[in-house]
Short mmCIF file of C-alpha atoms in Angstrom, two decimals:
data_model
loop_
_atom_site.label_atom_id
_atom_site.label_comp_id
_atom_site.label_asym_id
_atom_site.label_seq_id
_atom_site.Cartn_x
_atom_site.Cartn_y
_atom_site.Cartn_z
CA MET A 1 -10.77 -8.23 -19.45
CA GLU A 2 -10.32 -5.76 -16.60
CA LEU A 3 -7.06 -3.84 -16.65
CA SER A 4 -4.58 -4.46 -13.86
CA PHE A 5 -3.85 -1.58 -11.49
CA SER A 6 -0.30 -1.37 -12.83
CA LYS A 7 -1.45 -1.19 -16.45
CA LYS A 8 -3.98 1.54 -15.65
CA ALA A 9 -1.21 3.58 -14.03
CA LYS A 10 1.04 3.13 -17.09
CA LEU A 11 -1.71 4.08 -19.51
CA GLU A 12 -2.52 7.17 -17.45
CA THR A 13 1.17 8.12 -17.53
CA LEU A 14 1.20 7.68 -21.32
CA ASP A 15 -2.01 9.69 -21.73
CA ASN A 16 -0.55 12.59 -19.75
CA LEU A 17 2.89 12.37 -21.34
CA LYS A 18 3.86 15.58 -23.14
CA TYR A 19 6.21 14.91 -25.99
CA PRO A 20 9.64 16.27 -24.98
CA LYS A 21 10.98 19.17 -26.98
CA SER A 22 14.63 19.26 -25.94
CA ASP A 23 17.13 16.55 -26.87
CA CYS A 24 18.23 16.09 -23.25
CA CYS A 25 14.67 15.21 -22.20
CA LYS A 26 14.27 12.87 -25.19
CA GLN A 27 17.50 11.13 -24.28
CA ASN A 28 16.48 10.74 -20.64
CA PHE A 29 13.12 9.21 -21.56
CA ILE A 30 14.97 6.69 -23.76
CA ARG A 31 17.53 6.20 -20.99
CA GLY A 32 14.82 5.23 -18.50
CA TYR A 33 12.88 3.16 -21.04
CA PHE A 34 15.88 1.06 -22.09
CA CYS A 35 17.72 0.93 -18.75
CA ASP A 36 17.11 -2.82 -18.41
CA ASP A 37 18.46 -3.50 -21.93
CA VAL A 38 21.66 -1.48 -21.97
CA LYS A 39 23.97 -4.39 -21.13
CA GLN A 40 22.83 -6.46 -24.10
CA SER A 41 25.37 -6.89 -26.88
CA ASN A 42 22.81 -5.59 -29.38
CA PHE A 43 19.25 -4.31 -29.26
CA THR A 44 17.49 -6.64 -31.68
CA GLN A 45 15.24 -8.23 -29.05
CA ILE A 46 13.70 -5.40 -27.06
CA ILE A 47 10.34 -6.99 -26.28
CA VAL A 48 7.53 -4.64 -25.27
CA GLN A 49 4.90 -6.27 -23.09
CA PRO A 50 1.16 -6.14 -23.93
CA ASP A 51 0.31 -3.46 -21.38
CA ILE A 52 2.52 -0.81 -23.01
CA ILE A 53 2.26 -1.44 -26.77
CA LYS A 54 1.01 2.13 -27.04
CA SER A 55 4.43 3.38 -25.98
CA THR A 56 6.23 1.99 -29.05
CA LYS A 57 4.98 4.81 -31.29
CA ILE A 58 6.42 7.42 -28.93
CA VAL A 59 9.68 5.50 -28.55
CA LYS A 60 10.03 5.05 -32.31
CA LYS A 61 9.55 8.80 -32.87
CA LEU A 62 12.04 9.68 -30.13
CA LEU A 63 14.62 7.31 -31.59
CA ASN A 64 14.14 8.90 -35.01
CA ASP A 65 14.59 12.38 -33.51
CA LEU A 66 17.85 11.18 -31.94
CA GLU A 67 18.95 9.71 -35.28
CA ILE A 68 18.81 6.12 -34.04
CA ASP A 69 17.57 3.76 -36.73
CA SER A 70 14.89 1.35 -35.54
CA TYR A 71 11.80 -0.52 -36.60
CA VAL A 72 8.95 -2.15 -34.68
CA ILE A 73 7.34 -5.51 -35.34
CA ASN A 74 3.92 -6.08 -33.74
CA LYS A 75 2.72 -9.61 -33.10
CA GLU A 76 -0.41 -11.25 -31.77
CA SER A 77 -0.14 -14.35 -29.62
CA ALA A 78 -2.52 -17.29 -29.53
CA ALA A 79 -4.19 -15.68 -26.53
CA ASN A 80 -4.90 -12.56 -28.64
CA LYS A 81 -2.34 -10.54 -26.71
CA GLN A 82 -0.39 -7.91 -28.61
CA THR A 83 3.37 -7.80 -28.17
CA ALA A 84 6.00 -5.76 -29.98
CA THR A 85 9.70 -6.00 -30.60
CA ILE A 86 11.81 -2.91 -31.15
CA HIS A 87 14.70 -3.71 -33.51
CA ILE A 88 17.88 -1.64 -33.50
CA THR A 89 20.51 -3.37 -35.57
CA GLU A 90 22.85 -0.75 -37.00
CA GLU A 91 26.14 -0.65 -35.11
CA GLU A 92 26.19 3.16 -35.13
CA SER A 93 22.68 3.29 -33.64
CA ILE A 94 23.59 0.77 -30.95
CA THR A 95 26.61 2.90 -30.03
CA LYS A 96 24.41 6.00 -29.76
CA LEU A 97 21.98 4.15 -27.53
CA HIS A 98 24.81 3.08 -25.24
CA LYS A 99 26.00 6.69 -25.00
CA ILE A 100 22.50 7.83 -24.07
CA GLN A 101 22.70 5.66 -20.96
CA LYS A 102 25.44 8.01 -19.74
CA THR A 103 23.26 11.09 -20.24
CA ARG A 104 22.84 13.41 -17.25
CA PHE A 105 19.87 15.50 -16.19
CA LEU A 106 20.59 18.78 -17.96
CA CYS A 107 17.30 20.63 -17.37
CA ASP A 108 14.55 20.64 -14.76
CA LYS A 109 12.37 18.27 -16.85
CA CYS A 110 14.95 15.59 -17.61
CA PHE A 111 14.32 13.61 -14.42
CA LEU A 112 10.55 13.62 -15.09
CA TYR A 113 11.04 12.07 -18.52
CA PHE A 114 13.54 9.57 -17.15
CA LEU A 115 11.00 8.40 -14.54
CA GLN A 116 8.21 8.19 -17.11
CA GLY A 117 10.28 6.04 -19.44
CA LEU A 118 11.47 3.91 -16.53
CA PHE A 119 7.98 3.26 -15.17
CA ILE A 120 6.24 2.68 -18.49
CA LYS A 121 8.72 0.01 -19.63
CA ASN A 122 10.15 -1.48 -16.42
CA GLY A 123 7.75 -0.60 -13.59
CA PHE A 124 5.22 -2.68 -11.72
CA LEU A 125 2.66 -1.27 -9.28
CA SER A 126 0.76 -3.53 -6.92
CA ASP A 127 -2.97 -3.18 -6.33
CA PRO A 128 -3.28 -1.09 -3.13
CA GLU A 129 -6.16 -3.31 -2.02
CA LYS A 130 -3.56 -6.05 -1.51
CA GLU A 131 -0.32 -4.23 -0.73
CA TYR A 132 1.69 -1.09 -1.41
CA GLN A 133 4.64 -1.81 -3.68
CA LEU A 134 6.30 -0.11 -6.62
CA GLU A 135 9.19 -1.96 -8.22
CA PHE A 136 11.53 -2.04 -11.20
CA THR A 137 13.06 -5.31 -12.33
CA ILE A 138 16.56 -4.82 -13.72
CA ALA A 139 18.62 -7.74 -15.03
CA ASP A 140 22.05 -6.15 -14.45
CA GLU A 141 23.27 -5.58 -10.88
CA ASP A 142 25.38 -2.53 -11.73
CA MET A 143 22.48 -0.87 -13.56
CA ALA A 144 20.11 -1.65 -10.64
CA ALA A 145 22.58 -0.08 -8.18
CA LYS A 146 22.87 3.06 -10.37
CA LEU A 147 19.10 3.32 -10.58
CA LEU A 148 18.83 3.04 -6.80
CA ALA A 149 21.41 5.80 -6.35
CA THR A 150 19.66 8.04 -8.89
CA LEU A 151 16.30 7.67 -7.16
CA TYR A 152 17.86 8.24 -3.75
CA ARG A 153 19.54 11.48 -4.88
CA LYS A 154 16.10 12.74 -5.92
CA ASN A 155 14.64 11.91 -2.47
CA PHE A 156 12.84 8.73 -3.53
CA GLU A 157 13.68 6.10 -0.93
CA PHE A 158 13.88 2.68 -2.58
CA LYS A 159 15.61 -0.58 -1.65
CA ILE A 160 17.20 -3.31 -3.72
CA SER A 161 16.94 -7.09 -3.55
CA GLN A 162 18.03 -9.98 -5.72
CA ARG A 163 15.60 -12.34 -7.40
CA ARG A 164 15.97 -15.31 -9.69
CA LYS A 165 15.72 -13.22 -12.86
CA GLY A 166 17.79 -10.28 -11.72
CA PHE A 167 17.49 -7.43 -9.26
CA VAL A 168 14.49 -5.49 -8.02
CA VAL A 169 14.59 -1.85 -7.00
CA TYR A 170 11.47 -1.37 -4.90
CA THR A 171 9.59 0.56 -2.24
CA ARG A 172 6.68 -0.40 -0.02
CA ASN A 173 6.28 3.09 1.38
CA SER A 174 2.88 4.37 0.26
CA GLU A 175 3.93 8.03 0.51
CA THR A 176 6.97 7.41 -1.72
CA ILE A 177 4.70 5.67 -4.23
CA GLU A 178 2.26 8.59 -4.14
CA ASP A 179 5.06 11.11 -4.70
CA PHE A 180 6.44 9.06 -7.58
CA LEU A 181 3.05 8.76 -9.31
CA ALA A 182 2.31 12.46 -8.85
CA THR A 183 5.69 13.30 -10.34
CA ILE A 184 5.19 11.22 -13.51
CA GLY A 185 1.68 12.56 -14.11
CA ALA A 186 -0.40 9.63 -12.84
CA GLN A 187 -2.47 11.83 -10.52
CA ASN A 188 -5.63 9.74 -10.67
CA THR A 189 -3.71 6.62 -9.67
CA CYS A 190 -2.07 8.60 -6.88
CA LEU A 191 -5.47 9.80 -5.61
CA GLU A 192 -6.84 6.26 -5.77
CA ILE A 193 -4.04 5.04 -3.50
CA MET A 194 -4.59 7.92 -1.09
CA SER A 195 -8.34 7.23 -1.06
CA ASN A 196 -7.67 3.56 -0.46
CA LYS A 197 -5.50 4.46 2.53
CA VAL A 198 -8.28 6.57 4.02
CA VAL A 199 -10.81 3.77 3.57
CA LYS A 200 -8.41 1.24 5.12
CA ASP A 201 -7.75 3.56 8.06
CA ILE A 202 -11.49 4.06 8.68
CA ARG A 203 -12.09 0.32 8.34
CA ASN A 204 -9.30 -0.46 10.80
CA ARG A 205 -10.64 2.08 13.28
CA VAL A 206 -14.14 0.63 13.00
CA ASN A 207 -12.73 -2.87 13.56
CA ARG A 208 -10.76 -1.72 16.59
CA ILE A 209 -13.86 -0.06 18.06
CA ARG A 210 -15.94 -3.15 17.31
CA ASN A 211 -13.35 -5.44 18.87
CA CYS A 212 -13.12 -3.19 21.90
CA GLU A 213 -16.89 -3.12 22.29
CA THR A 214 -17.06 -6.90 21.89
CA ALA A 215 -14.37 -7.35 24.52
CA ASN A 216 -16.18 -4.94 26.89
CA ILE A 217 -19.48 -6.76 26.37
CA ALA A 218 -17.83 -10.11 27.09
CA LYS A 219 -16.13 -8.65 30.17
CA ALA A 220 -19.40 -7.16 31.42
CA ALA A 221 -21.27 -10.41 30.81
CA LYS A 222 -18.67 -12.37 32.78
CA ALA A 223 -18.81 -9.86 35.66
CA THR A 224 -22.63 -9.98 35.71
CA SER A 225 -22.56 -13.77 35.84
CA GLU A 226 -20.12 -13.66 38.76
CA HIS A 227 -22.29 -11.13 40.60
CA ILE A 228 -25.50 -13.13 40.13
CA ASP A 229 -23.79 -16.38 41.17
CA ALA A 230 -22.39 -14.71 44.29
CA ILE A 231 -25.77 -13.32 45.34
CA ASN A 232 -27.45 -16.70 44.77
CA LYS A 233 -24.82 -18.40 46.93
CA LEU A 234 -25.44 -15.94 49.74
CA ILE A 235 -29.18 -16.57 49.47
CA GLU A 236 -28.74 -20.36 49.47
CA SER A 237 -26.41 -20.25 52.48
CA GLY A 238 -28.80 -18.07 54.47
CA LYS A 239 -26.22 -15.30 54.79
CA PHE A 240 -28.21 -12.91 52.63
CA GLU A 241 -30.58 -11.98 55.45
CA PHE A 242 -27.63 -10.90 57.62
CA LEU A 243 -26.26 -8.45 55.04
CA SER A 244 -26.38 -4.73 55.72
CA ASP A 245 -29.32 -2.87 54.21
CA ASP A 246 -26.87 -1.16 51.81
CA LEU A 247 -25.57 -4.48 50.42
CA LYS A 248 -29.05 -6.03 50.30
CA TYR A 249 -30.28 -3.07 48.26
CA ILE A 250 -27.45 -3.40 45.75
CA ALA A 251 -27.89 -7.18 45.50
CA GLU A 252 -31.64 -6.89 44.90
CA LEU A 253 -31.13 -4.10 42.36
CA LYS A 254 -28.63 -6.24 40.46
CA MET A 255 -30.90 -9.29 40.49
CA GLU A 256 -33.77 -7.17 39.10
CA ASN A 257 -31.58 -5.61 36.37
CA PRO A 258 -28.97 -8.20 35.35
CA GLU A 259 -28.67 -6.77 31.82
CA LEU A 260 -27.53 -3.31 32.96
CA SER A 261 -23.87 -2.30 32.95
CA LEU A 262 -22.24 -0.84 36.05
CA SER A 263 -22.72 2.70 34.74
CA GLU A 264 -26.38 2.06 33.93
CA LEU A 265 -27.00 0.37 37.27
CA ALA A 266 -25.31 3.20 39.17
CA ALA A 267 -27.57 5.68 37.37
CA ILE A 268 -30.75 4.13 38.83
CA THR A 269 -29.57 3.79 42.44
CA ASN A 270 -31.36 5.78 45.07
CA PRO A 271 -29.67 7.79 46.42
CA PRO A 272 -27.35 8.19 43.37
CA MET A 273 -24.12 6.21 43.57
CA THR A 274 -20.91 6.39 41.55
CA LYS A 275 -19.80 3.52 39.35
CA SER A 276 -16.76 2.85 41.55
CA SER A 277 -18.86 2.81 44.74
CA LEU A 278 -21.28 0.35 43.15
CA ASN A 279 -18.42 -1.83 41.95
CA ARG A 280 -16.89 -1.96 45.44
CA ARG A 281 -20.17 -3.24 46.91
CA LEU A 282 -20.61 -5.88 44.24
CA LYS A 283 -17.02 -6.99 44.76
CA LYS A 284 -17.68 -7.27 48.47
CA LEU A 285 -20.67 -9.53 47.77
CA CYS A 286 -18.43 -11.73 45.58
CA ASP A 287 -15.76 -11.91 48.30
CA MET A 288 -18.36 -12.92 50.91
CA ALA A 289 -19.70 -15.63 48.57
CA LYS A 290 -16.20 -17.07 48.09
CA GLN A 291 -15.98 -17.60 51.84
CA GLU A 292 -18.87 -20.05 51.48
CA GLU A 293 -16.94 -22.25 49.04
#
C-alpha cells in the first residue's frame, strides 16, 4: 500500500531525528509527543497510530533516560495494521510526565525537539496535490491554546478551530508549512511541496494563456463573421459598387482572406496599413450594412 503524504513526512522526520543529548531537549520532545495526552488522569492508554510505530522505541528510551517507567505493547489488527500502546502506570512516573509538560525551552535545540515530537505523534499533513494544510488535533482546549501561543511566539502563524473530537491548531499557508518542515528536518517533503507549487503555478499560467487565446480566437471569429455578413449585405443591396475605392479594396481583401486576423490582414495591405486603420474601415462597412436593416 502506498504511504500517505503525511506518513512519508513523519517517517522522514524520524529518519533524520538525532537522539537528544541534553535532558531539556529530551523533555521537550516528550512534551510535544504527549501534549494531547497530558490532561488524562493516567497514561495507561497512549495509543500510537500505525504510521508512527517506529517512534515508540525512541520514546521508550527517552522515558527511561528521564526515569519514567513505561512499557509498550504492540498489536496487530485484523487488517494487518500495527498499533502500539504506551503504558505508564506508576504514580511517580505520571507525576514526572505532568511536570515535563511545564518544561521551557532552555537551549537553542529544545524547540526543534518539541516540534518533532509534536508532529510525529499529533500532526497531519495534507497532500499538496489537493490542498495545503498542516494541523494538530488536540483534545483539550487549554492545551490547544497554549500550543497556538507557543507556535506564534516562534513566528509560525497558525489558527485554531473547534471540531467534534476536540480542537485543531492548523495553517493553510504553504510558506509556513515549508518553514515548519524544514525546521523539523523533513527537507525532502518541504522540497516536494515547493516543487508542487512551481508546477501548479506553471499549469495555472498555461491555463490562463490558453483561456486567453481561446477567448481571442472566439472574439476574432465573431468579428470576422460580422465583417463578412456586412460586406455580403452591401453586395446584395447594390451599395457595394458605390463604395470608395479604399473601402472596396478592404472589403475584397477581407473576403479573399477571411481566416486572417486584423494584424495579419493589415500586414498584407498595399500600401501598408496599421491594425487600427484597418479596423476603422471594417467598422465603417459594418455601420453602413446596419443602415440596410
